[in-house]
Short mmCIF file of C-alpha atoms in Angstrom, two decimals:
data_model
loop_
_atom_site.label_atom_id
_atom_site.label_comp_id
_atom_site.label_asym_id
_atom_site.label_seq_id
_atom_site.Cartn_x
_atom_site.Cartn_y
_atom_site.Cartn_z
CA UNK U 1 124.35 153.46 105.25
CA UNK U 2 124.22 152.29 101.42
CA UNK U 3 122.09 154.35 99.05
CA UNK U 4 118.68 153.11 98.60
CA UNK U 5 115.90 154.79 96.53
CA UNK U 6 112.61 155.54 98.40
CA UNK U 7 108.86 155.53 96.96
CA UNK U 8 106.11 157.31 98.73
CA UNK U 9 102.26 156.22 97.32
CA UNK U 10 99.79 157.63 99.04
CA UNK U 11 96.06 155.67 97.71
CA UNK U 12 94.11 157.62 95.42
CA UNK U 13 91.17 156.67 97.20
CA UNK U 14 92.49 158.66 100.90
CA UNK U 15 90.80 161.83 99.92
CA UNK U 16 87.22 159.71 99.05
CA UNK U 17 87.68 158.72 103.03
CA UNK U 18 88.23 161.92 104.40
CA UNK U 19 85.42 164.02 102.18
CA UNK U 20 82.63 160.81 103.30
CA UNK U 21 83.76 161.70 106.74
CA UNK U 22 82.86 165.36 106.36
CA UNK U 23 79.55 164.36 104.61
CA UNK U 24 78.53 162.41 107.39
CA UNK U 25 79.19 164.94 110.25
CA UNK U 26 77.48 167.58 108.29
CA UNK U 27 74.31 165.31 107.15
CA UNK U 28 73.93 163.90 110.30
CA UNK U 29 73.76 168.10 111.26
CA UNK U 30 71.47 168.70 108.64
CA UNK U 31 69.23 165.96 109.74
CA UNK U 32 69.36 167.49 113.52
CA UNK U 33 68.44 171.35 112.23
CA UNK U 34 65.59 169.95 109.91
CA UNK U 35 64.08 168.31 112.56
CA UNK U 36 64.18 171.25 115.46
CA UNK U 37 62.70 173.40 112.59
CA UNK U 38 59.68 170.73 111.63
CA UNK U 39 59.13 169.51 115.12
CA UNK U 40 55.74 170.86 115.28
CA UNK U 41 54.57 168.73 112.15
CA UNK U 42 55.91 165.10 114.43
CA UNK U 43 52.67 163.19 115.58
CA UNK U 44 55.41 161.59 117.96
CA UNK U 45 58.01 163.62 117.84
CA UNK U 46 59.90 161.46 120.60
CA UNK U 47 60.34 158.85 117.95
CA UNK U 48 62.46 161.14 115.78
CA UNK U 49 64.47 162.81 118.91
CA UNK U 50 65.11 159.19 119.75
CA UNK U 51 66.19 157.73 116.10
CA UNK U 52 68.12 161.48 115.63
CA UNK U 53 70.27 160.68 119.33
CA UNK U 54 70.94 157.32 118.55
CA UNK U 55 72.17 158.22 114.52
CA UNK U 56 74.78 161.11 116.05
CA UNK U 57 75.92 158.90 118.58
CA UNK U 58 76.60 156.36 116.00
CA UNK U 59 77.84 158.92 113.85
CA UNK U 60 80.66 160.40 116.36
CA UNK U 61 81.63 157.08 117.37
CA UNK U 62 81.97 155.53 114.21
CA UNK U 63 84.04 158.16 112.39
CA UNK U 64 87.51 156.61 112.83
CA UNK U 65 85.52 153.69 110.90
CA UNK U 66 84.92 155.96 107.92
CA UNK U 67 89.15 156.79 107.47
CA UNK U 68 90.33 154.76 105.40
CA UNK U 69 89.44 151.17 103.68
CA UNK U 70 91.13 149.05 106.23
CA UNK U 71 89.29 150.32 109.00
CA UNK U 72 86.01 150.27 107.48
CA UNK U 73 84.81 146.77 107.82
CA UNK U 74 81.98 144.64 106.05
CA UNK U 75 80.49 144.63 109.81
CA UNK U 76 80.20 148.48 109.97
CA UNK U 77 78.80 148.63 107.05
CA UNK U 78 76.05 146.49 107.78
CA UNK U 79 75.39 148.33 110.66
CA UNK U 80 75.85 151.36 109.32
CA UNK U 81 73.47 150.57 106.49
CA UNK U 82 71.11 148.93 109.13
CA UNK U 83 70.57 152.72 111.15
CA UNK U 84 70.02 154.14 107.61
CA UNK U 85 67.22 152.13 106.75
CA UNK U 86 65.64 151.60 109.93
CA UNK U 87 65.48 155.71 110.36
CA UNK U 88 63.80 155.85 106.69
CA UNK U 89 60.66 153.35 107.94
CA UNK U 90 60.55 154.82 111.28
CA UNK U 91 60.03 158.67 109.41
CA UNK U 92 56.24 157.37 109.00
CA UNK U 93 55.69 156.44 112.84
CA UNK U 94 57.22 159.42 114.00
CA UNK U 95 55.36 161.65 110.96
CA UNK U 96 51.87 159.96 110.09
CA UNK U 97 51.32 162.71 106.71
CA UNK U 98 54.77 161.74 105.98
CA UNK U 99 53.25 159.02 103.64
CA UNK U 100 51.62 161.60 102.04
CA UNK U 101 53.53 164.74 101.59
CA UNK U 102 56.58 163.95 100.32
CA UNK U 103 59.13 165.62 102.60
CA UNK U 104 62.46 164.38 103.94
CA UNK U 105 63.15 160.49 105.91
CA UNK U 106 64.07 161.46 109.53
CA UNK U 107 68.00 160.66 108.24
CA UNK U 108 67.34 162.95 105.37
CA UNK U 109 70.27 162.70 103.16
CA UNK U 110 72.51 161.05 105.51
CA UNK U 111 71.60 158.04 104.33
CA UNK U 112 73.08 158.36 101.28
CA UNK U 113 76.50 158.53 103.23
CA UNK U 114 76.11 154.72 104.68
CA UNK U 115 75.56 153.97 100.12
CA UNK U 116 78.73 156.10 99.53
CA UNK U 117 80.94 153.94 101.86
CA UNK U 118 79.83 150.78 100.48
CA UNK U 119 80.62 152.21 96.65
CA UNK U 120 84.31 153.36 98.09
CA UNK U 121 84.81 150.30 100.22
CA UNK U 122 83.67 147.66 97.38
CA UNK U 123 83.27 149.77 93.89
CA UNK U 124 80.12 149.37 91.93
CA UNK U 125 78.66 145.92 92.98
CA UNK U 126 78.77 146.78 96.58
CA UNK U 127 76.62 150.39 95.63
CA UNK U 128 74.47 148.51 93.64
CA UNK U 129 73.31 146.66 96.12
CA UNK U 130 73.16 149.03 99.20
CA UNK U 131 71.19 151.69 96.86
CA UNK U 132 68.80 148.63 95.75
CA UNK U 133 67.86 148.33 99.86
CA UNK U 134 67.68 151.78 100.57
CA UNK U 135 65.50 152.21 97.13
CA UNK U 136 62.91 149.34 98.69
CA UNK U 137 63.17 150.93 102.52
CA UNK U 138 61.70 154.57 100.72
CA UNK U 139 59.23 152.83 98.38
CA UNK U 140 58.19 151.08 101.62
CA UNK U 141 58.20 153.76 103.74
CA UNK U 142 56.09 155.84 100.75
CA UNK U 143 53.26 153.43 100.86
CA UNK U 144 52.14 154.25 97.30
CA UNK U 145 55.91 155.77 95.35
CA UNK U 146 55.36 159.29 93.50
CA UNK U 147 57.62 160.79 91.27
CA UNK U 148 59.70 162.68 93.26
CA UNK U 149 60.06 159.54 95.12
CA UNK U 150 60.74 157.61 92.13
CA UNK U 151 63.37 160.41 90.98
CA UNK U 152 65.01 160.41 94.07
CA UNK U 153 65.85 156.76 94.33
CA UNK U 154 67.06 156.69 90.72
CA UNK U 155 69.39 159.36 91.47
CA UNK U 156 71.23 157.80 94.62
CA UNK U 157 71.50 154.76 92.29
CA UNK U 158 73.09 156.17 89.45
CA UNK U 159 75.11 158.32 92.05
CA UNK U 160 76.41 155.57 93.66
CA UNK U 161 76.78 153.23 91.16
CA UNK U 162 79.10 155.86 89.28
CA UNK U 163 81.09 156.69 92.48
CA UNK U 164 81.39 153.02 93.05
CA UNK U 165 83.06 152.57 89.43
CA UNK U 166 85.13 155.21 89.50
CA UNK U 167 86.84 154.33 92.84
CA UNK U 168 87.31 150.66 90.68
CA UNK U 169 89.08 152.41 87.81
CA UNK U 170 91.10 154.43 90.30
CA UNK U 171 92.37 151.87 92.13
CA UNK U 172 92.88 150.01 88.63
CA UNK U 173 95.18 153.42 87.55
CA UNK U 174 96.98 152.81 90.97
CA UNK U 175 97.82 149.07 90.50
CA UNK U 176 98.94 149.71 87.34
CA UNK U 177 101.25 152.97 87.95
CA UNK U 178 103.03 150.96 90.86
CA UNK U 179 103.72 147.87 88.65
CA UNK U 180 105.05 150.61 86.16
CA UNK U 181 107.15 152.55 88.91
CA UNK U 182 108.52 148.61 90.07
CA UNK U 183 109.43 147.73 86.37
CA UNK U 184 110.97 151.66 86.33
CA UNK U 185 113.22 150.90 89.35
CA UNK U 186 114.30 147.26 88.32
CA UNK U 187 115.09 148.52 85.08
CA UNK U 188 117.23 151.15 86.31
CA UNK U 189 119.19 148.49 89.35
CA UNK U 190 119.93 146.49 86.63
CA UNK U 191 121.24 149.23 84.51
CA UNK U 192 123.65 150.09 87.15
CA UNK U 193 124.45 146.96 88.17
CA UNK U 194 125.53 146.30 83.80
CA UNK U 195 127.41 149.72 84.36
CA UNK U 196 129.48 148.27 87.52
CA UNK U 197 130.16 144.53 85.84
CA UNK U 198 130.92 146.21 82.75
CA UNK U 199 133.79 148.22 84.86
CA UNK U 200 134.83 145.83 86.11
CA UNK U 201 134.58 141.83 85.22
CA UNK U 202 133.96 142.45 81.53
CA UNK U 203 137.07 144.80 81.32
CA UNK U 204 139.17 142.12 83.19
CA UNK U 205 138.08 139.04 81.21
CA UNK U 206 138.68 141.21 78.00
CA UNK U 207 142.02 142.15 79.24
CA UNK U 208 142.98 138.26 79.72
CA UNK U 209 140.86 137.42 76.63
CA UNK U 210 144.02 139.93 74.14
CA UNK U 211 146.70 139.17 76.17
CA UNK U 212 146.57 135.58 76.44
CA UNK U 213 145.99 135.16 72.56
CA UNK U 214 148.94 137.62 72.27
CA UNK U 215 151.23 135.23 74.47
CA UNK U 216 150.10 132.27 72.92
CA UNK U 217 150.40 128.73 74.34
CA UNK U 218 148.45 127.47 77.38
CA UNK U 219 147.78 131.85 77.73
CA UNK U 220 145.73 131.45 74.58
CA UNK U 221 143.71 128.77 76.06
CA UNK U 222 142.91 130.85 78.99
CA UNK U 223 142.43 133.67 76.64
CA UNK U 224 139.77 131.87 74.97
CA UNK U 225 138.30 130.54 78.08
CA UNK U 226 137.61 134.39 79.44
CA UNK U 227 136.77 135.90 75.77
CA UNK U 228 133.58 132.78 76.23
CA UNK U 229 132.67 134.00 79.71
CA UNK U 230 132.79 137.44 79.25
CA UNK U 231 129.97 136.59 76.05
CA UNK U 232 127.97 134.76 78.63
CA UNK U 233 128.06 137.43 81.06
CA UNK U 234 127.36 140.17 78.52
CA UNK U 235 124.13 138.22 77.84
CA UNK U 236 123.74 137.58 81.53
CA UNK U 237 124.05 141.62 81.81
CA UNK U 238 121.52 142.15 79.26
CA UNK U 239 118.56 139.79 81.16
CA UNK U 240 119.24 141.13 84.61
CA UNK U 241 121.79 140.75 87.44
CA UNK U 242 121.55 140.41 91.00
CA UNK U 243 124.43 141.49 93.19
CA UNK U 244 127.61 144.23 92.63
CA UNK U 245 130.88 143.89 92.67
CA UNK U 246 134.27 145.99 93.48
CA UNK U 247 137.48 145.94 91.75
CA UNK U 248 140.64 148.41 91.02
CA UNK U 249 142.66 148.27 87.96
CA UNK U 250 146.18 149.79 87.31
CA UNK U 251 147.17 150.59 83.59
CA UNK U 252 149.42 152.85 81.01
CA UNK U 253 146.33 155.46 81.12
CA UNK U 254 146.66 155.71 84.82
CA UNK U 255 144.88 154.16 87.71
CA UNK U 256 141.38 153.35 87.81
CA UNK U 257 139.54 153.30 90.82
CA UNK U 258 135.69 152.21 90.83
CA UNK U 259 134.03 151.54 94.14
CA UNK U 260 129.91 149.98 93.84
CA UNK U 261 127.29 150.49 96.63
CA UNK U 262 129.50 153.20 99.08
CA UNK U 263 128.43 154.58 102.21
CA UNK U 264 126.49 158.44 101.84
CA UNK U 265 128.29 161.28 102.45
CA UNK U 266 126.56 164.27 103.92
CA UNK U 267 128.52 167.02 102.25
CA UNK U 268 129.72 167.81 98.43
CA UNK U 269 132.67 165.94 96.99
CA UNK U 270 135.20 168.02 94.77
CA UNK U 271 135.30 166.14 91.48
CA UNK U 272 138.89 166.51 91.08
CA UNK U 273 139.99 164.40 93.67
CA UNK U 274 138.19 161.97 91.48
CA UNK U 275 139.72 162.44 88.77
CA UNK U 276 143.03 163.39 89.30
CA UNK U 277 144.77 159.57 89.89
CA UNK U 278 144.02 159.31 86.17
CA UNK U 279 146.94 161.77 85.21
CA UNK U 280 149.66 160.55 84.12
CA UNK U 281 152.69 160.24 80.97
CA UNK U 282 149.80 159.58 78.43
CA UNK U 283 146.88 161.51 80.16
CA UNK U 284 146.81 164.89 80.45
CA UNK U 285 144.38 166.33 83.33
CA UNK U 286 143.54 169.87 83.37
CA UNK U 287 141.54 171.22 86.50
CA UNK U 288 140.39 174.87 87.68
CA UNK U 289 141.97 176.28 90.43
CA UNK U 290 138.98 176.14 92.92
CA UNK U 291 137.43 172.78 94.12
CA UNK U 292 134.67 171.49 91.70
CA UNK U 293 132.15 170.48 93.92
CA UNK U 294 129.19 167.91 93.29
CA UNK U 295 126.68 165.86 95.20
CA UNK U 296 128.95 162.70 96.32
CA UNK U 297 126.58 160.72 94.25
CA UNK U 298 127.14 162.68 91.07
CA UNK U 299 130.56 163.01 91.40
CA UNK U 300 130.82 159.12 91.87
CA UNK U 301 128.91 158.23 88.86
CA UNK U 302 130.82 161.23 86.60
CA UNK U 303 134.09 159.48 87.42
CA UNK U 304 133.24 156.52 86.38
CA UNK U 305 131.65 157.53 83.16
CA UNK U 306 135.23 159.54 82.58
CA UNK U 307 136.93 155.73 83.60
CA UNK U 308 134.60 154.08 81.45
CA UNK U 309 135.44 156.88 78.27
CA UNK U 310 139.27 156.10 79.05
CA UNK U 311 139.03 152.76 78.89
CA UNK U 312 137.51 152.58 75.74
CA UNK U 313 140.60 154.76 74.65
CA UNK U 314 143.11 151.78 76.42
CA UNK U 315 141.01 149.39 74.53
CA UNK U 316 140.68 151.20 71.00
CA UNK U 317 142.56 154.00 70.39
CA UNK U 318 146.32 151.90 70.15
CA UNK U 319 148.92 151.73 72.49
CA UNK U 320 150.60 154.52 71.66
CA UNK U 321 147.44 156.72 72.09
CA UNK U 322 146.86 159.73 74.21
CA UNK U 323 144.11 161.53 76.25
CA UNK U 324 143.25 164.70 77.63
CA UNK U 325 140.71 165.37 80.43
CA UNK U 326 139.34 169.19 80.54
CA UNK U 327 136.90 169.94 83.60
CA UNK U 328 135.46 173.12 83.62
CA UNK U 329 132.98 174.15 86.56
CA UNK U 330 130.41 176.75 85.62
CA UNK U 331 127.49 178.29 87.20
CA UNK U 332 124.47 175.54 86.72
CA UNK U 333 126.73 172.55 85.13
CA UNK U 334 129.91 170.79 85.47
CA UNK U 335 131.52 169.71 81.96
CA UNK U 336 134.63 167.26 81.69
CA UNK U 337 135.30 166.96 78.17
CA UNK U 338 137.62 163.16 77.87
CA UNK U 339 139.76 163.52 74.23
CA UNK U 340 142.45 161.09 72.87
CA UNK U 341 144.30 161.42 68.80
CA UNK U 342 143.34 157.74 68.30
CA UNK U 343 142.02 156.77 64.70
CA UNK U 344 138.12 157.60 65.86
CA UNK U 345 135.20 155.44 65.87
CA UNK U 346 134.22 154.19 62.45
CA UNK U 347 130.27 155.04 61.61
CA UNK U 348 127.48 152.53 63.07
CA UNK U 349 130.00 150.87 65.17
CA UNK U 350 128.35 152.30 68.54
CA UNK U 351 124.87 150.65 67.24
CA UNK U 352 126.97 147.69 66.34
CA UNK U 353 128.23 146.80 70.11
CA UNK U 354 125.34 147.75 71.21
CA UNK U 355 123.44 145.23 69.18
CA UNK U 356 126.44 142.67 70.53
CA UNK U 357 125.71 143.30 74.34
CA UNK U 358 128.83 145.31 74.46
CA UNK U 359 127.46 148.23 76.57
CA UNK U 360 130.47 150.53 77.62
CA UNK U 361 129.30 153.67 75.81
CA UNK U 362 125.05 152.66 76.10
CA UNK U 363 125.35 152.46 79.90
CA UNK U 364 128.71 153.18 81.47
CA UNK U 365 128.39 156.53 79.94
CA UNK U 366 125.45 157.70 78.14
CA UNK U 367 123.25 155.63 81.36
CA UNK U 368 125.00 157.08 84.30
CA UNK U 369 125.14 160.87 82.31
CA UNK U 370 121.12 160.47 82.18
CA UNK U 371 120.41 158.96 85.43
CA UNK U 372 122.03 162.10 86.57
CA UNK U 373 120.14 164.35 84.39
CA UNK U 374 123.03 165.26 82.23
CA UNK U 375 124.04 164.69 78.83
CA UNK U 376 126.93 162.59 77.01
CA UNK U 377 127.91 163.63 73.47
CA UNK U 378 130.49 161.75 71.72
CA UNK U 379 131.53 163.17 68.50
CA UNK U 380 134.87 160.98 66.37
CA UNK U 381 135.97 161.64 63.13
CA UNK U 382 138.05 158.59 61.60
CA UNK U 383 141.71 159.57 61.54
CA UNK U 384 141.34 162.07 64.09
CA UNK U 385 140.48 160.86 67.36
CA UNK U 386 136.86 161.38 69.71
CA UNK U 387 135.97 162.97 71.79
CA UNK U 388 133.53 162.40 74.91
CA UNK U 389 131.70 165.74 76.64
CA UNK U 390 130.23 165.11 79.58
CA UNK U 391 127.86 167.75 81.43
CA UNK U 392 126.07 167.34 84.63
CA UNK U 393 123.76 170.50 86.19
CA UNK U 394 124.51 171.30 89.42
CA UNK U 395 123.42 173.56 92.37
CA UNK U 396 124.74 176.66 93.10
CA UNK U 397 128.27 176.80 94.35
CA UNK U 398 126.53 178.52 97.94
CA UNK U 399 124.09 175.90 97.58
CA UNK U 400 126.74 172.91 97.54
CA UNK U 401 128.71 174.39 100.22
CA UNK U 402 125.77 173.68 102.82
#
């Protein structure tokens, strides 16, 4: 199974659902308790115990309604708002003084529940409006508003209205974090795609590119013919690219192996199985004794940053150039140091290629090192070589063994 990287979003507007659910169960409650403990104030109490059944019915029923957006349809709400008010200008048949003390609607505040799940459901508008109704239904129901009255309505408004806006901005803040986490994970496919066609294509069109113009004749032609592809697919790396590729090259520095998209492996890979086919007359490979072991995936990508740093020494340093690779295996990081006597890298020539779409060190190196959490430091003094250390943390060695 190829490696694939996995996003889980959970909406920002989940734990809204779940706390209006618990409001509603507990108002609807409330409502229940005020009522037994006011009974003997009802003129006809069998109104309220009649609007009070029918509400907690509707209440129990409708709760998987109330978990999440999807579920919560226009048509609920309607009819959710519809109990809501018609409870509110029942309060005065079932309580005659009711429109004159001003005490509680026989939903109390569970009314303001039905507002709350039209500001979740449709943000401010949608508050605004079911507030408006439920403002008229207790003005009605009032007969002649007080203040309390008066205060009241303003503040399931304003309540609402906020709520409503808030769950806007949030799901604003959500849109915009997963565009930002897609642009994040395109950016980094098509970094390691330019990593893989950089090991391989670029290096082989290069390759043809010297050694036809060093033959000469109908070589240089071809030679001139890969040195103008392997521009157009440096640019073509630098906008984006859309598939991998595989390939295996054998030269003087020993043979390089790079493999693109391969299967998981459950347990840790020693890195100097890796590494090791690289030793040879002109490369010098020193190893500890005991297996160097790394996730498969970071040992992968270290290799090929330690291909990519050789090749740049097959490509730079002179054919008569040598390397050395040091790997030493401590505690919480694995460091392979890559070193070669060649005449160095003179100063700004790394911004240089850069700047020219050649990306060896920007990606094949220094990207891989950071997608892995690790660090690549190249230091080069002219005359006197560079040299490349490469250091990737790792788990503990009881840790890898698992």
């Amino acid at each position: 199974m190829a490696r694939r990287e996995r996003v889980v979003r959970m909406s920002v507007e989940q734990p809204l659902w779940r706390a209006l659910t618990a409001y509603r169960v507990l108002t609807m409650a409330y409502a229940v308790v005020l009522f037994v403990f006011t009974r003997d104030e009802f003129e006809r109490p069998w109104v309220a115990v009649a609007f009070l059944a029918v509400m907690s019915v509707w209440t129990l029923a409708t709760l998987p309604k109330v978990a999440g957006a999807t579920s919560c349809t226009k048509r609920f709400l309607v009819a959710d708002l519809t109990v809501a008010l018609t409870g509110i200008l029942l309060t005065p048949v079932a309580d005659v003084h009711a429109q004159t003390f001003d005490g509680p609607t026989l939903p109390s505040i569970w009314t303001a529940g039905s507002v709350l799940a039209y500001a979740i459901k449709g943000g401010w508008r949608w508050a605004a409006f079911a507030s408006s109704l439920v403002a008229v239904a207790n003005i009605v129901e009032r007969g002649h508003p007080s203040r309390d009255t008066l205060h009241n309505v303003l503040l399931v408004w304003v309540a609402s209205i906020a709520i409503g806006y808030v769950v806007e901005v949030a799901r604003a803040s959500e849109r915009t974090l997963a565009r930002a986490l897609e642009i994040e994970a395109a950016t980094r496919e098509r970094e390691r795609l330019a990593r893989d066609i950089h090991d391989s294509v670029l290096q082989v069109l290069a390759m043809v590119q010297r050694r036809g113009t060093a033959l000469g004749g109908e070589a240089a032609e071809l030679g001139r013919m890969a040195g103008e592809q392997e521009v157009a697919l440096r640019t073509l790396v630098a906008g984006g690219l859309t598939r991998t590729s595989r390939v295996s090259e054998d030269e003087s520095l020993g043979a390089v192996v790079r493999e693109v998209d391969e299967p998981d492996d459950d347990g840790p890979a020693d890195l100097r199985t890796l590494l090791a086919p690289h030793a040879g007359a002109r490369v010098t490979f020193s190893e500890p004794g005991a297996p160097v072991l790394l996730a498969p995936d970071a040992a992968r990508e270290l290799a090929a940053a330690v291909s990519a740093a050789l090749d740049n020494v097959r490509r730079h340093a002179g054919d008569g150039a040598r390397a050395w690779i040091l790997v030493e295996d401590w505690p919480d990081e694995v460091i392979v140091t890559v070193r070669d006597d060649g005449p160095g890298i003179p100063e700004g020539r790394l911004a240089q290629a850069e700047g020219e779409g050649r990306l060896g060190v920007a990606q094949s190196i220094r990207g891989r090192l950071r997608d892995l959490g690790g660090t690549a430091e190249l230091v080069s003094v002219p005359g006197q070589g560079t040299e490349v250390e490469l250091k990737v943390p790792r788990v503990s060695r009881g840790k890898a063994g698992k």
